[in-house]
Amino acid sequence: MSSVLDEACDTVAIPLPPPPTGMKVSGMDRRWTLGLVGLVAFALVWASPSSGIVSTTLWASPASVMPNTVRPLTSAPQPVAQTQPPARMAHAAIASRVSKPVPTMMARGLTPHAVPLAPGPRRSWGLYTACLAGVLLTLALGLRLQAWRALHKAPDRIVMTAVAGDGEIKVPDDFKPPEPKTFALPKGEELRVLLAALPAVPRLYLGIIVNGWAPSVANDDDGGQQYSIARLFGKKLVEKSTTPPATRPEQPLQLWEFQGCPYCRKVREAITFLDLDVQFFPCPKDGPTYRADAKGTRGWKTFPHMIDPNTGADLASSGEIIDYLFEIYGGGAQVPFLLGSNPLNMVTLFMAALLRIGPGSSYVASRKPAKPLELWAYEPSPFSVIARETLSELELPHILHPCARGSANRDALVARAGRFQVPYLEDPNTGVKMFESTAIAKYLYDVYALPK
């Protein structure tokens, strides 16, 4: 089942390529969007335990799916002379619950030992949920469409413009890394950051903390050499994992994936949750390097695909990858519900994909670096999303150091860069080290994107 779903990730073509100037939505795009909304609505109806078309073997208890459930009647009640039906239950209500007309049987003096019960009325909460989800998705997609148009209409809003050049990797002469600003939105890019934050909502911000995250208060005696979100009166708030990875890989794991794939997102969330360093080989649509190699030379049919150089494991589906990671590097810990194989997981993954259609999913012609770049980030962060989307669409290999709350990589980044802020990029090909998401995106386009 998992491999079939992963194949769909590659063939349904969830990501749509962003237009360079303006946006014109074709009839096919509209039908595609409406089809996915309908798919999500149907999945919600099917997955709801109170829906009339629910799969009884999945949600209902054994007693509720037995059609021959009976109620024993040992004796016929004596007739009572009265003009009103009994206060406890009306005859009409009784008749609605049995398969034969009880009053007629009682009038003949019959004493049935068992009368089959007819199923009671079902509430259509699943249908209500589906309708509400459809309305919310329509509003979200409308916001996305309007913002996309605004983002591409104004020339001064397009910050990712490639400089002139051939195949040489060169930093622009006027380039200067920006000063990092904690919790500050880039001027003029507020809407872009807001849209990047939307996909994390249906996923309940999975990946914002590591496995076994536990905050505590400790003495502030490290001289600022370790990460802490708050320091006050000689104390600091410490965030650690009580269940760090059972084994840290000596070499980074290798993952072939692309940003817009919902099943790739699930694997990225698992990587962040387990705090594992991974080398990414982006495979955007029409990518000539890693995607072509994966489907051609290697013969892979689906994404994501992972190779563990430490054990030689070759894993070909999201479910297989996640089970492997939790078994080998998670100490056999139980896979969280939203990372498992269940209908709710599918629905939230596709909702997240719908809310972020396009960026990072289609190839932009680029130069290839000799060494992989290094990125400190974590999945739910909208700032990290912007940087990762750019790396993906430019097909730039990079090593991700996940920095969820409680991650050991937060302390490592403070020791390395003097502060903690994500995303943080180091480019060994140019020597550039920088913070700030939109500045990172512009830098990557200026240095690696080929001019049109």
Short mmCIF file of C-alpha atoms in Angstrom, two decimals, residues 166-169 364-370 394-397 444-445 447-451:
data_model
loop_
_atom_site.label_atom_id
_atom_site.label_comp_id
_atom_site.label_asym_id
_atom_site.label_seq_id
_atom_site.Cartn_x
_atom_site.Cartn_y
_atom_site.Cartn_z
CA ASP A 166 27.95 31.07 -17.43
CA GLY A 167 28.92 27.96 -15.48
CA GLU A 168 31.23 29.69 -13.01
CA ILE A 169 30.13 29.79 -9.38
CA VAL A 364 15.09 25.87 -12.19
CA ALA A 365 18.21 25.66 -14.38
CA SER A 366 21.27 25.96 -12.18
CA ARG A 367 24.99 25.42 -11.81
CA LYS A 368 26.11 22.39 -9.84
CA PRO A 369 28.32 22.86 -6.75
CA ALA A 370 31.37 20.71 -6.17
CA LEU A 394 17.75 24.64 -7.87
CA GLU A 395 18.60 20.95 -7.33
CA LEU A 396 21.41 21.81 -4.92
CA PRO A 397 22.65 18.93 -2.75
CA LEU A 444 21.30 30.91 -3.94
CA TYR A 445 19.62 32.30 -7.05
CA VAL A 447 25.11 32.34 -7.34
CA TYR A 448 23.64 29.13 -8.74
CA ALA A 449 20.67 29.94 -11.01
CA LEU A 450 21.48 30.14 -14.71
CA PRO A 451 20.32 33.29 -16.51
#
